[in-house]
PDB file of C-alpha atoms in Angstrom:
ATOM      1  CA  UNK A   1       6.242   3.453  32.859  1.00  0.00           C
ATOM      2  CA  UNK A   2       7.196  -0.112  33.462  1.00  0.00           C
ATOM      3  CA  UNK A   3       8.661  -2.133  30.463  1.00  0.00           C
ATOM      4  CA  UNK A   4       6.768  -5.063  29.041  1.00  0.00           C
ATOM      5  CA  UNK A   5       8.283  -8.106  28.386  1.00  0.00           C
ATOM      6  CA  UNK A   6       7.421  -9.627  25.094  1.00  0.00           C
ATOM      7  CA  UNK A   7       6.923 -13.521  24.778  1.00  0.00           C
ATOM      8  CA  UNK A   8       8.561 -14.473  21.464  1.00  0.00           C
ATOM      9  CA  UNK A   9       7.798 -17.949  19.198  1.00  0.00           C
ATOM     10  CA  UNK A  10       9.339 -18.839  15.955  1.00  0.00           C
ATOM     11  CA  UNK A  11       8.917 -21.514  13.602  1.00  0.00           C
ATOM     12  CA  UNK A  12      10.432 -22.613  10.177  1.00  0.00           C
ATOM     13  CA  UNK A  13       8.573 -21.336   7.156  1.00  0.00           C
ATOM     14  CA  UNK A  14       9.810 -23.385   4.461  1.00  0.00           C
ATOM     15  CA  UNK A  15      10.865 -20.419   2.400  1.00  0.00           C
ATOM     16  CA  UNK A  16      14.173 -20.976   0.334  1.00  0.00           C
ATOM     17  CA  UNK A  17      15.363 -17.460   0.770  1.00  0.00           C
ATOM     18  CA  UNK A  18      14.830 -14.331   3.117  1.00  0.00           C
ATOM     19  CA  UNK A  19      11.294 -13.648   4.392  1.00  0.00           C
ATOM     20  CA  UNK A  20      10.526  -9.992   3.654  1.00  0.00           C
ATOM     21  CA  UNK A  21       7.148  -9.792   5.122  1.00  0.00           C
ATOM     22  CA  UNK A  22       4.447 -11.483   7.406  1.00  0.00           C
ATOM     23  CA  UNK A  23       0.880 -10.500   7.675  1.00  0.00           C
ATOM     24  CA  UNK A  24      -2.090 -11.744   9.852  1.00  0.00           C
ATOM     25  CA  UNK A  25      -5.434 -11.885   8.683  1.00  0.00           C
ATOM     26  CA  UNK A  26      -8.400  -9.798  10.404  1.00  0.00           C
ATOM     27  CA  UNK A  27      -8.962 -12.439  12.870  1.00  0.00           C
ATOM     28  CA  UNK A  28      -5.368 -13.430  13.544  1.00  0.00           C
ATOM     29  CA  UNK A  29      -5.894 -17.057  12.628  1.00  0.00           C
ATOM     30  CA  UNK A  30      -3.922 -17.120   9.385  1.00  0.00           C
ATOM     31  CA  UNK A  31      -0.493 -15.700   8.679  1.00  0.00           C
ATOM     32  CA  UNK A  32       0.759 -14.953   5.018  1.00  0.00           C
ATOM     33  CA  UNK A  33       4.639 -14.731   4.419  1.00  0.00           C
ATOM     34  CA  UNK A  34       6.542 -13.551   1.324  1.00  0.00           C
ATOM     35  CA  UNK A  35      10.161 -14.152   0.354  1.00  0.00           C
ATOM     36  CA  UNK A  36      13.095 -13.741  -2.169  1.00  0.00           C
ATOM     37  CA  UNK A  37      12.121 -17.042  -3.262  1.00  0.00           C
ATOM     38  CA  UNK A  38       9.391 -15.634  -5.254  1.00  0.00           C
ATOM     39  CA  UNK A  39       6.725 -17.653  -3.194  1.00  0.00           C
ATOM     40  CA  UNK A  40       3.936 -16.468  -0.681  1.00  0.00           C
ATOM     41  CA  UNK A  41       2.918 -19.028   1.998  1.00  0.00           C
ATOM     42  CA  UNK A  42      -0.450 -19.220   4.089  1.00  0.00           C
ATOM     43  CA  UNK A  43      -0.290 -20.812   7.613  1.00  0.00           C
ATOM     44  CA  UNK A  44      -2.880 -21.585  10.050  1.00  0.00           C
ATOM     45  CA  UNK A  45      -1.964 -20.368  13.416  1.00  0.00           C
ATOM     46  CA  UNK A  46      -3.925 -22.157  16.513  1.00  0.00           C
ATOM     47  CA  UNK A  47      -2.225 -21.384  19.799  1.00  0.00           C
ATOM     48  CA  UNK A  48       1.442 -22.737  19.606  1.00  0.00           C
ATOM     49  CA  UNK A  49       0.360 -24.888  16.358  1.00  0.00           C
ATOM     50  CA  UNK A  50       1.537 -23.633  12.948  1.00  0.00           C
ATOM     51  CA  UNK A  51       0.201 -25.472   9.915  1.00  0.00           C
ATOM     52  CA  UNK A  52       1.143 -24.734   6.185  1.00  0.00           C
ATOM     53  CA  UNK A  53      -2.232 -24.486   4.255  1.00  0.00           C
ATOM     54  CA  UNK A  54      -1.337 -23.109   0.781  1.00  0.00           C
ATOM     55  CA  UNK A  55       1.708 -22.316  -1.385  1.00  0.00           C
ATOM     56  CA  UNK A  56       1.083 -19.493  -3.971  1.00  0.00           C
ATOM     57  CA  UNK A  57       3.473 -19.096  -6.967  1.00  0.00           C
ATOM     58  CA  UNK A  58       3.056 -16.623  -9.778  1.00  0.00           C
ATOM     59  CA  UNK A  59       5.496 -13.847  -9.307  1.00  0.00           C
ATOM     60  CA  UNK A  60       8.978 -13.663 -11.018  1.00  0.00           C
ATOM     61  CA  UNK A  61      11.142 -11.878  -8.597  1.00  0.00           C
ATOM     62  CA  UNK A  62      11.257 -11.331  -4.867  1.00  0.00           C
ATOM     63  CA  UNK A  63       7.936 -10.498  -3.102  1.00  0.00           C
ATOM     64  CA  UNK A  64       8.146  -7.861  -0.968  1.00  0.00           C
ATOM     65  CA  UNK A  65       4.932  -7.272   0.776  1.00  0.00           C
ATOM     66  CA  UNK A  66       1.741  -9.163   1.544  1.00  0.00           C
ATOM     67  CA  UNK A  67      -1.812  -7.697   2.666  1.00  0.00           C
ATOM     68  CA  UNK A  68      -4.936  -9.201   3.664  1.00  0.00           C
ATOM     69  CA  UNK A  69      -8.423  -7.666   2.568  1.00  0.00           C
ATOM     70  CA  UNK A  70     -11.220  -7.120   4.835  1.00  0.00           C
ATOM     71  CA  UNK A  71     -13.282 -10.316   5.419  1.00  0.00           C
ATOM     72  CA  UNK A  72     -16.379  -8.736   4.204  1.00  0.00           C
ATOM     73  CA  UNK A  73     -14.939  -8.897   0.801  1.00  0.00           C
ATOM     74  CA  UNK A  74     -14.021 -12.718   0.985  1.00  0.00           C
ATOM     75  CA  UNK A  75     -10.855 -14.356   1.455  1.00  0.00           C
ATOM     76  CA  UNK A  76      -8.359 -11.880  -0.591  1.00  0.00           C
ATOM     77  CA  UNK A  77      -4.609 -11.418  -0.415  1.00  0.00           C
ATOM     78  CA  UNK A  78      -2.809  -9.038  -2.291  1.00  0.00           C
ATOM     79  CA  UNK A  79       0.980  -9.068  -2.851  1.00  0.00           C
ATOM     80  CA  UNK A  80       3.708  -6.969  -4.481  1.00  0.00           C
ATOM     81  CA  UNK A  81       7.168  -7.650  -6.201  1.00  0.00           C
ATOM     82  CA  UNK A  82      10.282  -6.921  -7.955  1.00  0.00           C
ATOM     83  CA  UNK A  83       8.874  -8.003 -11.084  1.00  0.00           C
ATOM     84  CA  UNK A  84       6.770  -4.816 -11.192  1.00  0.00           C
ATOM     85  CA  UNK A  85       3.632  -6.474 -10.418  1.00  0.00           C
ATOM     86  CA  UNK A  86       0.763  -6.413  -8.055  1.00  0.00           C
ATOM     87  CA  UNK A  87      -1.274  -9.864  -7.994  1.00  0.00           C
ATOM     88  CA  UNK A  88      -4.528 -10.102  -6.099  1.00  0.00           C
ATOM     89  CA  UNK A  89      -5.247 -13.738  -4.737  1.00  0.00           C
ATOM     90  CA  UNK A  90      -8.574 -15.418  -3.963  1.00  0.00           C
ATOM     91  CA  UNK A  91      -9.338 -18.413  -2.137  1.00  0.00           C
ATOM     92  CA  UNK A  92     -11.746 -20.044  -4.171  1.00  0.00           C
ATOM     93  CA  UNK A  93     -12.295 -23.134  -1.830  1.00  0.00           C
ATOM     94  CA  UNK A  94     -10.512 -24.278   1.101  1.00  0.00           C
ATOM     95  CA  UNK A  95      -6.916 -23.610   0.998  1.00  0.00           C
ATOM     96  CA  UNK A  96      -7.147 -23.364  -2.885  1.00  0.00           C
ATOM     97  CA  UNK A  97      -6.043 -19.915  -4.354  1.00  0.00           C
ATOM     98  CA  UNK A  98      -6.179 -18.408  -7.776  1.00  0.00           C
ATOM     99  CA  UNK A  99      -5.149 -15.170  -9.194  1.00  0.00           C
ATOM    100  CA  UNK A 100      -8.145 -12.909  -9.907  1.00  0.00           C
ATOM    101  CA  UNK A 101      -6.165  -9.814 -11.066  1.00  0.00           C
ATOM    102  CA  UNK A 102      -2.924  -8.565 -12.095  1.00  0.00           C
ATOM    103  CA  UNK A 103      -1.722  -5.003 -12.221  1.00  0.00           C
ATOM    104  CA  UNK A 104       0.262  -3.774 -15.319  1.00  0.00           C
ATOM    105  CA  UNK A 105       0.551  -0.207 -14.266  1.00  0.00           C
ATOM    106  CA  UNK A 106       4.296  -0.076 -12.895  1.00  0.00           C
ATOM    107  CA  UNK A 107       7.502  -0.232 -14.669  1.00  0.00           C
ATOM    108  CA  UNK A 108       9.642  -1.364 -11.762  1.00  0.00           C
ATOM    109  CA  UNK A 109       9.666  -2.882  -8.456  1.00  0.00           C
ATOM    110  CA  UNK A 110       6.488  -2.484  -6.561  1.00  0.00           C
ATOM    111  CA  UNK A 111       7.496  -1.911  -2.849  1.00  0.00           C
ATOM    112  CA  UNK A 112       4.462  -1.471  -0.796  1.00  0.00           C
ATOM    113  CA  UNK A 113       0.742  -2.029  -0.734  1.00  0.00           C
ATOM    114  CA  UNK A 114      -2.049  -1.311   1.545  1.00  0.00           C
ATOM    115  CA  UNK A 115      -5.975  -1.926   1.367  1.00  0.00           C
ATOM    116  CA  UNK A 116      -8.022   1.047   2.048  1.00  0.00           C
ATOM    117  CA  UNK A 117     -10.437   1.089   5.054  1.00  0.00           C
ATOM    118  CA  UNK A 118     -13.437  -1.148   4.265  1.00  0.00           C
ATOM    119  CA  UNK A 119     -15.726   1.682   4.265  1.00  0.00           C
ATOM    120  CA  UNK A 120     -14.189   2.903   0.931  1.00  0.00           C
ATOM    121  CA  UNK A 121     -15.001  -0.405  -0.929  1.00  0.00           C
ATOM    122  CA  UNK A 122     -12.380  -2.777  -2.007  1.00  0.00           C
ATOM    123  CA  UNK A 123      -9.560  -0.684  -2.772  1.00  0.00           C
ATOM    124  CA  UNK A 124      -5.772  -1.207  -2.946  1.00  0.00           C
ATOM    125  CA  UNK A 125      -2.873   1.390  -3.187  1.00  0.00           C
ATOM    126  CA  UNK A 126       0.636   0.236  -4.075  1.00  0.00           C
ATOM    127  CA  UNK A 127       3.877   2.222  -4.341  1.00  0.00           C
ATOM    128  CA  UNK A 128       6.528   1.683  -6.922  1.00  0.00           C
ATOM    129  CA  UNK A 129      10.279   2.441  -7.603  1.00  0.00           C
ATOM    130  CA  UNK A 130       9.256   4.037 -10.940  1.00  0.00           C
ATOM    131  CA  UNK A 131       8.002   7.052  -8.628  1.00  0.00           C
ATOM    132  CA  UNK A 132       4.230   6.436  -8.756  1.00  0.00           C
ATOM    133  CA  UNK A 133       1.404   5.342  -6.637  1.00  0.00           C
ATOM    134  CA  UNK A 134      -1.366   3.199  -8.078  1.00  0.00           C
ATOM    135  CA  UNK A 135      -4.987   2.968  -6.609  1.00  0.00           C
ATOM    136  CA  UNK A 136      -6.925  -0.125  -7.719  1.00  0.00           C
ATOM    137  CA  UNK A 137     -10.619   0.056  -7.064  1.00  0.00           C
ATOM    138  CA  UNK A 138     -13.032  -3.404  -7.615  1.00  0.00           C
ATOM    139  CA  UNK A 139     -16.095  -2.368  -9.793  1.00  0.00           C
ATOM    140  CA  UNK A 140     -19.358  -4.304  -9.529  1.00  0.00           C
ATOM    141  CA  UNK A 141     -18.928  -5.671 -12.920  1.00  0.00           C
ATOM    142  CA  UNK A 142     -15.943  -7.609 -11.750  1.00  0.00           C
ATOM    143  CA  UNK A 143     -13.208  -5.376 -13.330  1.00  0.00           C
ATOM    144  CA  UNK A 144     -10.728  -3.292 -11.402  1.00  0.00           C
ATOM    145  CA  UNK A 145     -10.384   0.708 -12.270  1.00  0.00           C
ATOM    146  CA  UNK A 146      -6.991   2.119 -11.903  1.00  0.00           C
ATOM    147  CA  UNK A 147      -5.961   5.527 -10.945  1.00  0.00           C
ATOM    148  CA  UNK A 148      -2.265   6.503 -10.864  1.00  0.00           C
ATOM    149  CA  UNK A 149      -0.357   9.252  -9.371  1.00  0.00           C
ATOM    150  CA  UNK A 150       2.725   9.754 -11.429  1.00  0.00           C
ATOM    151  CA  UNK A 151       5.958  11.266 -10.074  1.00  0.00           C
ATOM    152  CA  UNK A 152       4.496  11.191  -6.540  1.00  0.00           C
ATOM    153  CA  UNK A 153       8.351  10.690  -5.311  1.00  0.00           C
ATOM    154  CA  UNK A 154      10.398  10.921  -8.545  1.00  0.00           C
ATOM    155  CA  UNK A 155      13.355   8.970  -7.153  1.00  0.00           C
ATOM    156  CA  UNK A 156      10.992   6.078  -6.119  1.00  0.00           C
ATOM    157  CA  UNK A 157       8.150   5.383  -3.881  1.00  0.00           C
ATOM    158  CA  UNK A 158       8.969   3.026  -0.848  1.00  0.00           C
ATOM    159  CA  UNK A 159       5.600   2.714   1.152  1.00  0.00           C
ATOM    160  CA  UNK A 160       1.945   3.923   1.218  1.00  0.00           C
ATOM    161  CA  UNK A 161      -0.576   3.902   3.999  1.00  0.00           C
ATOM    162  CA  UNK A 162      -4.354   4.891   3.903  1.00  0.00           C
ATOM    163  CA  UNK A 163      -5.964   7.301   6.497  1.00  0.00           C
ATOM    164  CA  UNK A 164      -8.777   6.139   8.447  1.00  0.00           C
ATOM    165  CA  UNK A 165     -12.192   6.594   6.633  1.00  0.00           C
ATOM    166  CA  UNK A 166     -13.890   8.451   9.283  1.00  0.00           C
ATOM    167  CA  UNK A 167     -13.387  12.206   9.094  1.00  0.00           C
ATOM    168  CA  UNK A 168     -11.244  13.858  11.600  1.00  0.00           C
ATOM    169  CA  UNK A 169     -13.405  14.602  14.729  1.00  0.00           C
ATOM    170  CA  UNK A 170     -16.508  12.951  13.728  1.00  0.00           C
ATOM    171  CA  UNK A 171     -16.774  10.772  16.856  1.00  0.00           C
ATOM    172  CA  UNK A 172     -17.107  13.703  18.916  1.00  0.00           C
ATOM    173  CA  UNK A 173     -18.746  16.119  16.372  1.00  0.00           C
ATOM    174  CA  UNK A 174     -22.541  17.274  17.333  1.00  0.00           C
ATOM    175  CA  UNK A 175     -23.837  16.585  13.807  1.00  0.00           C
ATOM    176  CA  UNK A 176     -23.838  13.451  11.822  1.00  0.00           C
ATOM    177  CA  UNK A 177     -20.503  12.446  10.205  1.00  0.00           C
ATOM    178  CA  UNK A 178     -19.760  13.412   6.617  1.00  0.00           C
ATOM    179  CA  UNK A 179     -18.740  11.129   3.677  1.00  0.00           C
ATOM    180  CA  UNK A 180     -15.486   8.898   4.288  1.00  0.00           C
ATOM    181  CA  UNK A 181     -12.299  10.421   3.462  1.00  0.00           C
ATOM    182  CA  UNK A 182     -10.222   9.182   0.874  1.00  0.00           C
ATOM    183  CA  UNK A 183      -6.528  10.123   1.878  1.00  0.00           C
ATOM    184  CA  UNK A 184      -3.151   8.526   1.639  1.00  0.00           C
ATOM    185  CA  UNK A 185       0.323   8.919   2.814  1.00  0.00           C
ATOM    186  CA  UNK A 186       3.414   7.800   1.003  1.00  0.00           C
ATOM    187  CA  UNK A 187       7.063   7.887   1.537  1.00  0.00           C
ATOM    188  CA  UNK A 188      10.088   7.803  -0.977  1.00  0.00           C
ATOM    189  CA  UNK A 189      13.713   7.791  -1.683  1.00  0.00           C
ATOM    190  CA  UNK A 190      13.645  11.599  -1.815  1.00  0.00           C
ATOM    191  CA  UNK A 191      13.682  11.803   2.047  1.00  0.00           C
ATOM    192  CA  UNK A 192      10.109  13.021   2.309  1.00  0.00           C
ATOM    193  CA  UNK A 193       6.437  11.972   3.391  1.00  0.00           C
ATOM    194  CA  UNK A 194       3.452  13.319   1.384  1.00  0.00           C
ATOM    195  CA  UNK A 195      -0.249  13.194   1.939  1.00  0.00           C
ATOM    196  CA  UNK A 196      -2.671  12.735  -0.947  1.00  0.00           C
ATOM    197  CA  UNK A 197      -6.461  13.407  -1.089  1.00  0.00           C
ATOM    198  CA  UNK A 198      -8.793  12.279  -3.640  1.00  0.00           C
ATOM    199  CA  UNK A 199     -10.950  15.216  -5.279  1.00  0.00           C
ATOM    200  CA  UNK A 200     -14.697  14.040  -5.761  1.00  0.00           C
ATOM    201  CA  UNK A 201     -15.085  16.792  -8.058  1.00  0.00           C
ATOM    202  CA  UNK A 202     -12.408  16.403 -10.440  1.00  0.00           C
ATOM    203  CA  UNK A 203     -12.070  12.581  -9.674  1.00  0.00           C
ATOM    204  CA  UNK A 204      -8.483  13.012  -9.539  1.00  0.00           C
ATOM    205  CA  UNK A 205      -5.675  12.385  -6.562  1.00  0.00           C
ATOM    206  CA  UNK A 206      -4.005  15.575  -5.461  1.00  0.00           C
ATOM    207  CA  UNK A 207      -1.319  16.360  -2.917  1.00  0.00           C
ATOM    208  CA  UNK A 208      -2.818  17.411   0.327  1.00  0.00           C
ATOM    209  CA  UNK A 209      -0.733  20.357   2.039  1.00  0.00           C
ATOM    210  CA  UNK A 210       2.769  20.442   1.924  1.00  0.00           C
ATOM    211  CA  UNK A 211       5.652  17.910   1.689  1.00  0.00           C
ATOM    212  CA  UNK A 212       6.723  16.676   5.112  1.00  0.00           C
ATOM    213  CA  UNK A 213      10.547  16.988   5.386  1.00  0.00           C
ATOM    214  CA  UNK A 214      12.997  16.308   8.102  1.00  0.00           C
ATOM    215  CA  UNK A 215      14.496  12.864   7.372  1.00  0.00           C
ATOM    216  CA  UNK A 216      18.080  13.110   5.925  1.00  0.00           C
ATOM    217  CA  UNK A 217      17.800   9.834   3.940  1.00  0.00           C
ATOM    218  CA  UNK A 218      15.458   7.530   2.399  1.00  0.00           C
ATOM    219  CA  UNK A 219      11.899   7.274   4.067  1.00  0.00           C
ATOM    220  CA  UNK A 220      11.495   3.499   4.392  1.00  0.00           C
ATOM    221  CA  UNK A 221       8.008   3.169   5.818  1.00  0.00           C
ATOM    222  CA  UNK A 222       5.071   5.370   6.563  1.00  0.00           C
ATOM    223  CA  UNK A 223       1.952   4.309   8.699  1.00  0.00           C
ATOM    224  CA  UNK A 224      -1.253   6.254   9.572  1.00  0.00           C
ATOM    225  CA  UNK A 225      -2.463   5.895  12.929  1.00  0.00           C
ATOM    226  CA  UNK A 226      -6.223   4.386  13.335  1.00  0.00           C
ATOM    227  CA  UNK A 227      -8.161   7.264  14.797  1.00  0.00           C
ATOM    228  CA  UNK A 228     -11.937   6.064  15.113  1.00  0.00           C
ATOM    229  CA  UNK A 229     -13.080   9.520  14.318  1.00  0.00           C
ATOM    230  CA  UNK A 230     -11.188  11.478  17.098  1.00  0.00           C
ATOM    231  CA  UNK A 231     -10.128  14.938  16.629  1.00  0.00           C
ATOM    232  CA  UNK A 232      -6.260  13.690  15.457  1.00  0.00           C
ATOM    233  CA  UNK A 233      -4.548  12.534  12.661  1.00  0.00           C
ATOM    234  CA  UNK A 234      -1.240  10.936  13.361  1.00  0.00           C
ATOM    235  CA  UNK A 235       1.511   9.676  11.092  1.00  0.00           C
ATOM    236  CA  UNK A 236       4.718   7.664  11.726  1.00  0.00           C
ATOM    237  CA  UNK A 237       7.813   7.598   9.383  1.00  0.00           C
ATOM    238  CA  UNK A 238      10.776   5.374   9.251  1.00  0.00           C
ATOM    239  CA  UNK A 239      14.048   6.618   8.068  1.00  0.00           C
ATOM    240  CA  UNK A 240      17.313   5.167   6.637  1.00  0.00           C
ATOM    241  CA  UNK A 241      18.608   7.831   8.955  1.00  0.00           C
ATOM    242  CA  UNK A 242      17.735   5.832  11.944  1.00  0.00           C
ATOM    243  CA  UNK A 243      15.093   8.349  12.888  1.00  0.00           C
ATOM    244  CA  UNK A 244      11.441   7.528  13.544  1.00  0.00           C
ATOM    245  CA  UNK A 245       9.363  10.610  13.372  1.00  0.00           C
ATOM    246  CA  UNK A 246       5.742  11.211  14.391  1.00  0.00           C
ATOM    247  CA  UNK A 247       3.639  13.606  12.538  1.00  0.00           C
ATOM    248  CA  UNK A 248       0.494  15.054  14.011  1.00  0.00           C
ATOM    249  CA  UNK A 249      -1.855  17.192  11.891  1.00  0.00           C
ATOM    250  CA  UNK A 250      -2.822  20.674  13.445  1.00  0.00           C
ATOM    251  CA  UNK A 251      -6.642  21.752  13.330  1.00  0.00           C
ATOM    252  CA  UNK A 252      -5.904  24.751  10.905  1.00  0.00           C
ATOM    253  CA  UNK A 253      -3.820  22.405   8.566  1.00  0.00           C
ATOM    254  CA  UNK A 254      -0.120  21.521   8.440  1.00  0.00           C
ATOM    255  CA  UNK A 255       1.831  18.892  10.680  1.00  0.00           C
ATOM    256  CA  UNK A 256       3.798  19.094  13.595  1.00  0.00           C
ATOM    257  CA  UNK A 257       7.128  16.916  13.700  1.00  0.00           C
ATOM    258  CA  UNK A 258       8.365  15.171  16.754  1.00  0.00           C
ATOM    259  CA  UNK A 259      11.461  12.627  16.640  1.00  0.00           C
ATOM    260  CA  UNK A 260      10.397   9.742  18.625  1.00  0.00           C
ATOM    261  CA  UNK A 261      13.925   8.292  18.695  1.00  0.00           C
ATOM    262  CA  UNK A 262      17.198   7.816  16.920  1.00  0.00           C
ATOM    263  CA  UNK A 263      17.978   4.111  16.659  1.00  0.00           C
ATOM    264  CA  UNK A 264      21.332   4.584  15.353  1.00  0.00           C
ATOM    265  CA  UNK A 265      20.516   2.321  12.258  1.00  0.00           C
ATOM    266  CA  UNK A 266      18.198   2.083   9.482  1.00  0.00           C
ATOM    267  CA  UNK A 267      14.711   1.724  10.292  1.00  0.00           C
ATOM    268  CA  UNK A 268      12.623  -0.473   7.935  1.00  0.00           C
ATOM    269  CA  UNK A 269       9.233  -0.754   9.268  1.00  0.00           C
ATOM    270  CA  UNK A 270       6.637   1.137  11.551  1.00  0.00           C
ATOM    271  CA  UNK A 271       3.281  -0.242  12.561  1.00  0.00           C
ATOM    272  CA  UNK A 272       0.506   0.965  14.744  1.00  0.00           C
ATOM    273  CA  UNK A 273      -1.804  -1.246  17.086  1.00  0.00           C
ATOM    274  CA  UNK A 274      -5.381  -1.476  16.325  1.00  0.00           C
ATOM    275  CA  UNK A 275      -6.142   1.236  18.928  1.00  0.00           C
ATOM    276  CA  UNK A 276      -3.549   3.385  17.349  1.00  0.00           C
ATOM    277  CA  UNK A 277      -1.863   4.456  20.811  1.00  0.00           C
ATOM    278  CA  UNK A 278       1.177   1.800  20.597  1.00  0.00           C
ATOM    279  CA  UNK A 279       3.571   2.006  17.841  1.00  0.00           C
ATOM    280  CA  UNK A 280       5.964  -0.853  16.949  1.00  0.00           C
ATOM    281  CA  UNK A 281       9.489  -0.314  15.268  1.00  0.00           C
ATOM    282  CA  UNK A 282      11.741  -2.824  13.356  1.00  0.00           C
ATOM    283  CA  UNK A 283      15.362  -1.739  12.595  1.00  0.00           C
ATOM    284  CA  UNK A 284      18.612  -2.982  11.314  1.00  0.00           C
ATOM    285  CA  UNK A 285      19.910  -3.773  14.598  1.00  0.00           C
ATOM    286  CA  UNK A 286      17.417  -6.720  14.271  1.00  0.00           C
ATOM    287  CA  UNK A 287      15.154  -5.292  17.080  1.00  0.00           C
ATOM    288  CA  UNK A 288      11.474  -4.864  17.233  1.00  0.00           C
ATOM    289  CA  UNK A 289      10.383  -2.294  20.018  1.00  0.00           C
ATOM    290  CA  UNK A 290       7.201  -1.016  21.063  1.00  0.00           C
ATOM    291  CA  UNK A 291       6.484   2.595  21.903  1.00  0.00           C
ATOM    292  CA  UNK A 292       3.740   4.776  23.821  1.00  0.00           C
ATOM    293  CA  UNK A 293       3.019   8.294  24.250  1.00  0.00           C
ATOM    294  CA  UNK A 294       3.209   9.336  27.834  1.00  0.00           C
ATOM    295  CA  UNK A 295       0.974  12.176  29.154  1.00  0.00           C
ATOM    296  CA  UNK A 296       3.552  14.803  28.868  1.00  0.00           C
ATOM    297  CA  UNK A 297       3.706  14.102  25.160  1.00  0.00           C
ATOM    298  CA  UNK A 298       7.225  12.280  25.243  1.00  0.00           C
ATOM    299  CA  UNK A 299       7.193   8.756  23.777  1.00  0.00           C
ATOM    300  CA  UNK A 300       8.738   5.907  25.918  1.00  0.00           C
ATOM    301  CA  UNK A 301       9.578   2.619  24.929  1.00  0.00           C
ATOM    302  CA  UNK A 302       7.675  -0.016  26.854  1.00  0.00           C
ATOM    303  CA  UNK A 303       9.227  -3.266  25.796  1.00  0.00           C
ATOM    304  CA  UNK A 304      12.892  -4.591  26.605  1.00  0.00           C
TER     305      UNK A 304
END
């Protein structure tokens, strides 16, 4: 497979310290960034033109991650910070943002957050160094209902990612698809990945299957691949041990593990393309690479 050459562009954010995350909105027209300077910035991106639209200040520590909600819920942005808080921001008029919710659930740094697929409603999951996961669900009366998974990763949770809402195999099934699935994957400083499922009868979150082991150091990130109802579930995990692993769920249950690559340095983040067939990897070598699975099941780097 021929390697592709990526076109790179950079711009000055105006942050006063290290930038930890950057996230495009659903349409790819606005970019949110966050930093150790405790601030969040929102930019408009039109071709090569990048314009600062807003500064969001409210956190009292480094801001680790930002995430846009689906536009059907309006213009909403979530952020998480070392200050142990999750904040949901709403654009109340053009480029004017205000805090609409602060989560008081965690007692240590909140390291990661992820909005659920829109089919599940306005739902936000977060992972904290206190070892717990929280799931925040917006209610019709304007309040937020909070669920918490204590001890998810006792040494500390590093990342969280939602499963696609469409049941596995629903696209090719002969009968109508069932109810949307509420599943999460999480990673932690215990070198593990875990999968969680919401039990509709007990109205509680519970671990789904066995703990996924194989990394020999902290798992820094986990990402669930989009599936669009195809008969496959795939996870990617990024390790402090330098390895990226791809996990494929078996039909009878359980997961098969495949080492995508050993990068020789800590791997910070993994992220899937919208179609779910290309994986981007960022590592401590200051490299971002793209990978694609070949017909023989081997993963190949497609950028240089």
